[in-house]
mmCIF file of C-alpha atoms and ligand atoms in Angstrom:
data_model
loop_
_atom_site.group_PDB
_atom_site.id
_atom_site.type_symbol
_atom_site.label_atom_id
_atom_site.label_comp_id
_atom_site.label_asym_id
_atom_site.label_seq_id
_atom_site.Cartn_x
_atom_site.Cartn_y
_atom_site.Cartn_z
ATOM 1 C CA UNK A 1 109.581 10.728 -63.700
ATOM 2 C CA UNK A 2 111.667 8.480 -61.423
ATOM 3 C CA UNK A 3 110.200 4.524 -62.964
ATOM 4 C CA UNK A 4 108.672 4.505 -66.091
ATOM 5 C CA UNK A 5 107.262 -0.037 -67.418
ATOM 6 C CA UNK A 6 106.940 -0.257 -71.022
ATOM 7 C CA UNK A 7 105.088 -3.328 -72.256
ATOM 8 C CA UNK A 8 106.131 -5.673 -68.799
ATOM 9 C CA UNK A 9 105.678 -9.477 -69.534
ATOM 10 C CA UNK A 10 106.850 -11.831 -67.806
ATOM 11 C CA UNK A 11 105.901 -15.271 -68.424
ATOM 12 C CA UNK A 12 106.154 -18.343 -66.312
ATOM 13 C CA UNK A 13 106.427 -22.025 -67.804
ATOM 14 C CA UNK A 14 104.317 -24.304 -65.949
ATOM 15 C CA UNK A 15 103.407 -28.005 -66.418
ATOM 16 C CA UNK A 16 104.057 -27.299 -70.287
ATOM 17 C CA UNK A 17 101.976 -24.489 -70.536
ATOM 18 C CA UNK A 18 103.074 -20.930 -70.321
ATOM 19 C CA UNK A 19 101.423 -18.394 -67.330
ATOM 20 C CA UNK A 20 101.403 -14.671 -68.059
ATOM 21 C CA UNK A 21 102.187 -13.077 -64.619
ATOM 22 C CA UNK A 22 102.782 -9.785 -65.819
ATOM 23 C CA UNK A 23 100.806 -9.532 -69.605
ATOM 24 C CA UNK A 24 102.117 -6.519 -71.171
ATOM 25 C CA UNK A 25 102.163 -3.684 -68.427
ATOM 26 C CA UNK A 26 103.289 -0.246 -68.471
ATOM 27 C CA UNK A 27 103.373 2.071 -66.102
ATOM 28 C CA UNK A 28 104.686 5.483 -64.993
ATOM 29 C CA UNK A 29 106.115 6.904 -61.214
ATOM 30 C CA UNK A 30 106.800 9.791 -60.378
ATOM 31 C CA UNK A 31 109.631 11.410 -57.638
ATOM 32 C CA UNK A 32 107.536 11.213 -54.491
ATOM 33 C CA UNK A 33 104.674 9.218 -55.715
ATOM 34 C CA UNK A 34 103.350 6.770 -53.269
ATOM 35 C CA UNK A 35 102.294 4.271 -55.155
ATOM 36 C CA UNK A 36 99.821 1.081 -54.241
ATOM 37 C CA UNK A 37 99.353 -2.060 -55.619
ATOM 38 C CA UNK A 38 96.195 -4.267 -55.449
ATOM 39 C CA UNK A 39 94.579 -6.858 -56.889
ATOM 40 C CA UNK A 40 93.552 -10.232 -56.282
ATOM 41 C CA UNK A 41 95.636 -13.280 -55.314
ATOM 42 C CA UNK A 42 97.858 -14.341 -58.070
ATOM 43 C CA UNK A 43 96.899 -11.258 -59.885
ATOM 44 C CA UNK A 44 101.047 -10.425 -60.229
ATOM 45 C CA UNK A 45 101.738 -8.295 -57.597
ATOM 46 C CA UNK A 46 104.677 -9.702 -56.938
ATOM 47 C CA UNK A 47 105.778 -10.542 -59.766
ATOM 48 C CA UNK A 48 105.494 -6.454 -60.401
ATOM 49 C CA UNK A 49 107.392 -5.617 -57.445
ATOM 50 C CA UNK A 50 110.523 -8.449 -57.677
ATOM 51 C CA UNK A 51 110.660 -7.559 -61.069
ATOM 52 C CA UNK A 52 111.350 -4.204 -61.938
ATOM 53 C CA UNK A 53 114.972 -4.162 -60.519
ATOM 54 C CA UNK A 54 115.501 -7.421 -61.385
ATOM 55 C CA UNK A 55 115.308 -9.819 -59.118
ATOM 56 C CA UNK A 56 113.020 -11.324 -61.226
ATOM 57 C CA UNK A 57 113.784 -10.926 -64.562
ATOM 58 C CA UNK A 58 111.420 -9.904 -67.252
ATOM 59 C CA UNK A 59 110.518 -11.985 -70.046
ATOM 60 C CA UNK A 60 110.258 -8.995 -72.328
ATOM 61 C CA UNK A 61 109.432 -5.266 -71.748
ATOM 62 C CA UNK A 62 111.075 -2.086 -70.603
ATOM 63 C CA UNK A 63 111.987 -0.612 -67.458
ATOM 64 C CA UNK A 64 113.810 2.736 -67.145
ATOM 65 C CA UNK A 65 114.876 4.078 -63.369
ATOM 66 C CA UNK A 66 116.222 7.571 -62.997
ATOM 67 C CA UNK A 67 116.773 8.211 -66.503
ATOM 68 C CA UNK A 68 118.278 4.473 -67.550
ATOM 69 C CA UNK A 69 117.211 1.180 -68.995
ATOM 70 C CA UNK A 70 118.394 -1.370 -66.214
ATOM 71 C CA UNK A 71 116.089 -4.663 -67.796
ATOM 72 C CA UNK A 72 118.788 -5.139 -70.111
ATOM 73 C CA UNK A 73 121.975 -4.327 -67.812
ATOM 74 C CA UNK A 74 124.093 -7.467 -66.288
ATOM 75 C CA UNK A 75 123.071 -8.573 -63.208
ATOM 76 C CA UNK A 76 126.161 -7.001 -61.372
ATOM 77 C CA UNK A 77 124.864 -3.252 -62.826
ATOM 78 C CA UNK A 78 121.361 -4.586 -61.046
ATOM 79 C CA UNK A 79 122.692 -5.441 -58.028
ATOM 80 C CA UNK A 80 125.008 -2.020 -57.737
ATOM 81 C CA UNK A 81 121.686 0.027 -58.394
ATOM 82 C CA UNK A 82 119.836 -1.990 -55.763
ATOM 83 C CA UNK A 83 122.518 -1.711 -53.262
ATOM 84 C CA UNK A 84 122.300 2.178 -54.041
ATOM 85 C CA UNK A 85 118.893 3.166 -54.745
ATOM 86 C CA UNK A 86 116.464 0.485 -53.826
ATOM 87 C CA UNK A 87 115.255 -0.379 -50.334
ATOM 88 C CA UNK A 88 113.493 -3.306 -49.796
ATOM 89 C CA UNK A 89 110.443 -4.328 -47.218
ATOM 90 C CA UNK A 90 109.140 -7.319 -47.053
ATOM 91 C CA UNK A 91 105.683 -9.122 -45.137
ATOM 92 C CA UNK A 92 108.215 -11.527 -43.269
ATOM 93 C CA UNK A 93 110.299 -8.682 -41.872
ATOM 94 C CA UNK A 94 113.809 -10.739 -43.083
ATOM 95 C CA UNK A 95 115.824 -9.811 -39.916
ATOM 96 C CA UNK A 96 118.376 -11.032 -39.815
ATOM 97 C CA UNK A 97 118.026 -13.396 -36.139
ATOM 98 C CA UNK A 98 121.234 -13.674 -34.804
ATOM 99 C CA UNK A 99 122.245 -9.826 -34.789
ATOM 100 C CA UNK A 100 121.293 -6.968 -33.117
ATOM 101 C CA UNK A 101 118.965 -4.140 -33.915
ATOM 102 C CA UNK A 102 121.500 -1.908 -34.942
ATOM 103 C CA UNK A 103 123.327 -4.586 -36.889
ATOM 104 C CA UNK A 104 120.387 -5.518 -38.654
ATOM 105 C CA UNK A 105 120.667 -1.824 -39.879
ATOM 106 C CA UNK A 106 123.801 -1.783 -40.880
ATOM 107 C CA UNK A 107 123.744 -4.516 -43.225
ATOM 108 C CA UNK A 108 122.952 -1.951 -46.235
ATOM 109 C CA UNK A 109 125.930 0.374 -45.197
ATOM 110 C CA UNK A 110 128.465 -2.218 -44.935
ATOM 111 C CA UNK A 111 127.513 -3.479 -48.217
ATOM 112 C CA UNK A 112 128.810 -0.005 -49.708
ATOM 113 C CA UNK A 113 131.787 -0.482 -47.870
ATOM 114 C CA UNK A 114 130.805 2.558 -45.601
ATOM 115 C CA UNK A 115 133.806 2.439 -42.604
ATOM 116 C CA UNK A 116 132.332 0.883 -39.480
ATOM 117 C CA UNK A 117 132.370 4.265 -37.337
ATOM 118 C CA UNK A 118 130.009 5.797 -39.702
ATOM 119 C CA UNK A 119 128.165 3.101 -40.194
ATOM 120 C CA UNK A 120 126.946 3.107 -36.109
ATOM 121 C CA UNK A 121 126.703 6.479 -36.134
ATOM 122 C CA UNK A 122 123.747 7.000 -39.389
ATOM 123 C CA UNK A 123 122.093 3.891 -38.262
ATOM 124 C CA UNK A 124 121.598 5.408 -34.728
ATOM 125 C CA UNK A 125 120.307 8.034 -36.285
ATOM 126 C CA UNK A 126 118.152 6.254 -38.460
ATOM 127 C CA UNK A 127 116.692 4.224 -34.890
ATOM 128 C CA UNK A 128 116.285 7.682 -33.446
ATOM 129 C CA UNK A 129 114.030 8.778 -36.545
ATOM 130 C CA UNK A 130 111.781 5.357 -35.898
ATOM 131 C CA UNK A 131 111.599 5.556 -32.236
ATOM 132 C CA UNK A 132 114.086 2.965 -31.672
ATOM 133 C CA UNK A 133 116.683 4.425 -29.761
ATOM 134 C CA UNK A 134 116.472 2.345 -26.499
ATOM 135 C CA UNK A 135 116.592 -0.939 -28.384
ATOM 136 C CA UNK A 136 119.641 -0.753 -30.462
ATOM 137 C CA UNK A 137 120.829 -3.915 -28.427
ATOM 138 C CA UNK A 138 117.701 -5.921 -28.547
ATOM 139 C CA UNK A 139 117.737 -9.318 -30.799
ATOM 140 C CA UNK A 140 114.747 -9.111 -33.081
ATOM 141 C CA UNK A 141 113.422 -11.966 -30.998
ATOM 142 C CA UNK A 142 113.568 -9.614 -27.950
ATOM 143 C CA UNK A 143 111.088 -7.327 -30.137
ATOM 144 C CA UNK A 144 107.590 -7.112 -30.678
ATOM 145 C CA UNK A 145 105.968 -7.254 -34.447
ATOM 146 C CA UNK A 146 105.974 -3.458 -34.322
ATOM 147 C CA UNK A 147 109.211 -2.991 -33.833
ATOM 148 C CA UNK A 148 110.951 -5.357 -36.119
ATOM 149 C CA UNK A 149 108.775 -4.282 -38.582
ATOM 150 C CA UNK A 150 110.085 -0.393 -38.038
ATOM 151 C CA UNK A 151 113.854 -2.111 -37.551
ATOM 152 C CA UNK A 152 113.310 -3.652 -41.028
ATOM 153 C CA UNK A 153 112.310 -0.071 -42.140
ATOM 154 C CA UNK A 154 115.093 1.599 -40.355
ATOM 155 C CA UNK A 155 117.689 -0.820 -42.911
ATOM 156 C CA UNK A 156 115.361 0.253 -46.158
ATOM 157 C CA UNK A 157 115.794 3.819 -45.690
ATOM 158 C CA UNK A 158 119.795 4.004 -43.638
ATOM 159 C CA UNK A 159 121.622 3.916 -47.168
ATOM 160 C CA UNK A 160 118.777 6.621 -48.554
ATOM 161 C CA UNK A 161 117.186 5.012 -51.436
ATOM 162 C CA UNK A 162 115.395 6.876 -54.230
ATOM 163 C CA UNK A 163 112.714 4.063 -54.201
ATOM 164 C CA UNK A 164 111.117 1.832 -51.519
ATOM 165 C CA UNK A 165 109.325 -1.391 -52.440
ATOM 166 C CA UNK A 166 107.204 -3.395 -49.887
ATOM 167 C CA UNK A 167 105.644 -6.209 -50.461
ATOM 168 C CA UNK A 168 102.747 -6.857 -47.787
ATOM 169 C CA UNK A 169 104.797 -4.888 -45.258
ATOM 170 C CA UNK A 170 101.439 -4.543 -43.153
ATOM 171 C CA UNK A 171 100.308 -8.416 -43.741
ATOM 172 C CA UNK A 172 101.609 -9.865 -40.065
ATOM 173 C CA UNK A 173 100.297 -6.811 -38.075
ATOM 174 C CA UNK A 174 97.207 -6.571 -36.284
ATOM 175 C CA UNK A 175 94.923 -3.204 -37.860
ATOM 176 C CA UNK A 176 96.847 -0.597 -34.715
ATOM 177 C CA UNK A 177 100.251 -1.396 -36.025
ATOM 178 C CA UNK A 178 99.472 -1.353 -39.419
ATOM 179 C CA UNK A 179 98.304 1.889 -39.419
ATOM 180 C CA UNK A 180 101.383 2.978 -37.114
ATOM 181 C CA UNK A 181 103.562 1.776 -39.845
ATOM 182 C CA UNK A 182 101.705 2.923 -42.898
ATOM 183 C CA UNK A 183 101.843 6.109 -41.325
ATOM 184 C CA UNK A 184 105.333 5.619 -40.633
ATOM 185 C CA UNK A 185 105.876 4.953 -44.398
ATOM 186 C CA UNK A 186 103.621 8.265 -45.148
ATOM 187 C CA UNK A 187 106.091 10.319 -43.168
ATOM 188 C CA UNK A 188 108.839 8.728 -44.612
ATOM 189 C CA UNK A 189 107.795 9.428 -48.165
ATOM 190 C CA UNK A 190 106.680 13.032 -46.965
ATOM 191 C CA UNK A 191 110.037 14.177 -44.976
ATOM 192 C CA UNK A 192 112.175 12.676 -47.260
ATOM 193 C CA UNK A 193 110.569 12.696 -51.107
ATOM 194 C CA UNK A 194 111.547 9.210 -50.844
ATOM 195 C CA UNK A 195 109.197 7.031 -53.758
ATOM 196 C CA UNK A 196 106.965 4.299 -52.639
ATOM 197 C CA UNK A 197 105.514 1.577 -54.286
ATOM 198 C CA UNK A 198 103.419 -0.723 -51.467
ATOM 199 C CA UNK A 199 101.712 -4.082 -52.582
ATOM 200 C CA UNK A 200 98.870 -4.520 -50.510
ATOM 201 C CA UNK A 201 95.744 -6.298 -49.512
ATOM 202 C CA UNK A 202 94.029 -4.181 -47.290
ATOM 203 C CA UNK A 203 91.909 -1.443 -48.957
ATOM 204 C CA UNK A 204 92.692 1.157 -46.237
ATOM 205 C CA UNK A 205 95.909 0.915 -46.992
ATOM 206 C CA UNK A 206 95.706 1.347 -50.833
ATOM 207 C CA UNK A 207 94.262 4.243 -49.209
ATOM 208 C CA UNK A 208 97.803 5.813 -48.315
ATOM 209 C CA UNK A 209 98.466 5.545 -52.177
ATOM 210 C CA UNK A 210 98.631 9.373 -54.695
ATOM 211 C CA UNK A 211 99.092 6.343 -57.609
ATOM 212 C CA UNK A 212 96.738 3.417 -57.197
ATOM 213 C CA UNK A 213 97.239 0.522 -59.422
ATOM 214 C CA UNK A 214 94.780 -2.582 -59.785
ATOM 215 C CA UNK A 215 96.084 -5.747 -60.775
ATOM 216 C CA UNK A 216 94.093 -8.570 -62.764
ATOM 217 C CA UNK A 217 95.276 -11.746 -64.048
ATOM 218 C CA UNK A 218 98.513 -9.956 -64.439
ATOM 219 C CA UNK A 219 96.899 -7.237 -66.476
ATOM 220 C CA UNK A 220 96.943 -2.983 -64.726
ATOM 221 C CA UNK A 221 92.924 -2.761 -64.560
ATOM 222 C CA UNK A 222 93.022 0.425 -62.987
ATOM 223 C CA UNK A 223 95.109 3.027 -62.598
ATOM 224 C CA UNK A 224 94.233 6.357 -60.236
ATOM 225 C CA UNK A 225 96.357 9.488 -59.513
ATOM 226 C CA UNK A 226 95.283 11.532 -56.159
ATOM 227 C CA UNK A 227 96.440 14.888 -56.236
ATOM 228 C CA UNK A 228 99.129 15.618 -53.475
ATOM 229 C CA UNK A 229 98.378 17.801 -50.696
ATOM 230 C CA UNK A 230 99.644 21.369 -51.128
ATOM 231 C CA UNK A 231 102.332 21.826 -48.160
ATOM 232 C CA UNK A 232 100.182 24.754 -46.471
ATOM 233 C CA UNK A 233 97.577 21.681 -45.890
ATOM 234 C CA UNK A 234 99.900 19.421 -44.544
ATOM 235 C CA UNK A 235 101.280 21.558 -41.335
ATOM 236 C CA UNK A 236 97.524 21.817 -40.218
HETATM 237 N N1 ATP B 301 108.069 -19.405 -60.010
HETATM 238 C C1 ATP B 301 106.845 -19.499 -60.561
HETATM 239 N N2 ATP B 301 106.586 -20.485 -61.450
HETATM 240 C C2 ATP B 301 105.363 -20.577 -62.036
HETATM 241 N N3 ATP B 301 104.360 -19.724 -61.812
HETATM 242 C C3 ATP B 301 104.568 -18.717 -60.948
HETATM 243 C C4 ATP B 301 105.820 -18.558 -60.269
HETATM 244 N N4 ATP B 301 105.743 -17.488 -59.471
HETATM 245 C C5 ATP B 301 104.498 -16.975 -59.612
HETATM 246 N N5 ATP B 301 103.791 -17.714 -60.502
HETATM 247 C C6 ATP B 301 102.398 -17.470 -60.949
HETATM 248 O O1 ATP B 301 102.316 -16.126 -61.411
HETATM 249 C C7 ATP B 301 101.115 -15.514 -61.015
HETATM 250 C C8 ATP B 301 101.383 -14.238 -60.245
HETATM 251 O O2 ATP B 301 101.997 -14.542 -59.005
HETATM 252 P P1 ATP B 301 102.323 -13.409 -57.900
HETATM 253 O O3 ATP B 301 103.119 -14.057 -56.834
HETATM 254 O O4 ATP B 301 102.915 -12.258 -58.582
HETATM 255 O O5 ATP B 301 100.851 -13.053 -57.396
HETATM 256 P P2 ATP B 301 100.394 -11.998 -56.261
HETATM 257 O O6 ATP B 301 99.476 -11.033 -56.895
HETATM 258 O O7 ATP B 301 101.584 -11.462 -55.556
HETATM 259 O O8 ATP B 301 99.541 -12.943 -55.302
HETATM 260 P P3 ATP B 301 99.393 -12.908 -53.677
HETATM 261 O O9 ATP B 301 98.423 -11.820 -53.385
HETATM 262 O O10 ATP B 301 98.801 -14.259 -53.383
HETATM 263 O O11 ATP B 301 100.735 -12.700 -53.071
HETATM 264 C C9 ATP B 301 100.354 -16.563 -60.200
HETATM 265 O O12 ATP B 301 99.406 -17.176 -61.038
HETATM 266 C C10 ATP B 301 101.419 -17.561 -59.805
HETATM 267 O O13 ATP B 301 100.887 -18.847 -59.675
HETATM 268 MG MG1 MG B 302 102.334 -11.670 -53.547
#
């Protein structure tokens, strides 16, 4: 088990009264798992996803990652386990505007202090893996929806997380590019073993997910496994 929720609450104080985002959730992922998670608007999604490694922080509950308890660990342990293990995707894409594709990749390596040389050299690499390779210079203005989106996927996967989360990271692409990118993330999660957990709307793709979990009024409704696919299956 790579993410394990015990009892998740996290509460929200609003005009006086208190809102229960997250009402006592719990949860386990395992190494590899690709996990999806629906549910209606408001329904906590994101709550779920900013939450477990902290940038929300719980109101009470557990959270264990790779062995650990990190709800209860300063915010400078947080922030050293999201630098290291944790890539994020979000809806908006979050490039930054101003540098170049292979800049915007970087960002995650120089934050480990990573010297610059090697820094250019695994984020080409990375570019090559997402097709990117001939726009390394581009600005992400210069790029189409597509492609920022698999630049901004390029930067969540160049330090090699254990765990990817996305929020939405389909939600500004028309149905062709989603599935390009879904698939994209499928591959990813394949070639690498890398774990995925992918808040979505769209039911095709909660489709991509071997863990399914339905969200309602901040409560886990549902919760599916899907067998994974034996490797023999997957070469045909
Ligand atoms: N900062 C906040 N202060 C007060 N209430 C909040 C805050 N952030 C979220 N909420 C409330 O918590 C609940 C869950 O919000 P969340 O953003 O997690 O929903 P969601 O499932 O991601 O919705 P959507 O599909 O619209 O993105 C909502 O009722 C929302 O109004
Ligand atoms: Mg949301």
């Amino acid at each position: 088990m790579i993410l394990q929720g015990e009892n998740v609450l996290k509460q929200y104080h609003h005009n006086g009264g208190l809102i229960n985002a997250l009402n006592n959730v719990s949860f386990k992922v395992n190494k590899g798992d690709f996990v999806t998670v629906t549910g209606p608007s408001g329904s906590g999604k994101s709550t779920l996803l900013l939450s477990i490694f902290g940038l929300i922080r719980l109101t009470s509950g557990t959270i264990i990652f790779d062995g650990k308890r990190i709800d209860n660990i300063s915010d400078r342990k947080l922030t050293d386990v999201r630098k290291k293990s944790v890539g994020y995707i979000l809806q908006s894409f979050a490039l930054v505007p101003y540098l170049t594709t292979i800049q915007n990749v970087m960002i995650p390596l120089a934050l480990e202090k990573i010297p610059k040389k090697e820094q250019y050299k695994r984020a080409a690499a990375i570019l090559d893996y997402v097709g990117l390779s001939d726009r390394m210079e581009h600005l992400p203005r210069e790029l189409s929806a597509g492609q920022q989106q698999r630049v901004a996927i390029a930067r969540s996967i160049v330090h090699r997380p254990q765990i990817i989360m996305a929020d939405e990271p389909t939600g500004n692409l028309d149905p062709s590019l989603s599935l390009e990118i879904l698939d994209f993330l499928k591959k990813i999660n394949r070639d690498n073993k890398i774990t995925i957990m992918m808040v979505t709307h769209s039911p095709v793709a909660a489709e991509y997910g071997t863990l399914k979990l339905h969200l309602n009024e901040g409560k886990i409704v549902e919760s599916s496994k899907v067998k994974l696919y034996s490797p023999e299956l997957l070469n045909n």
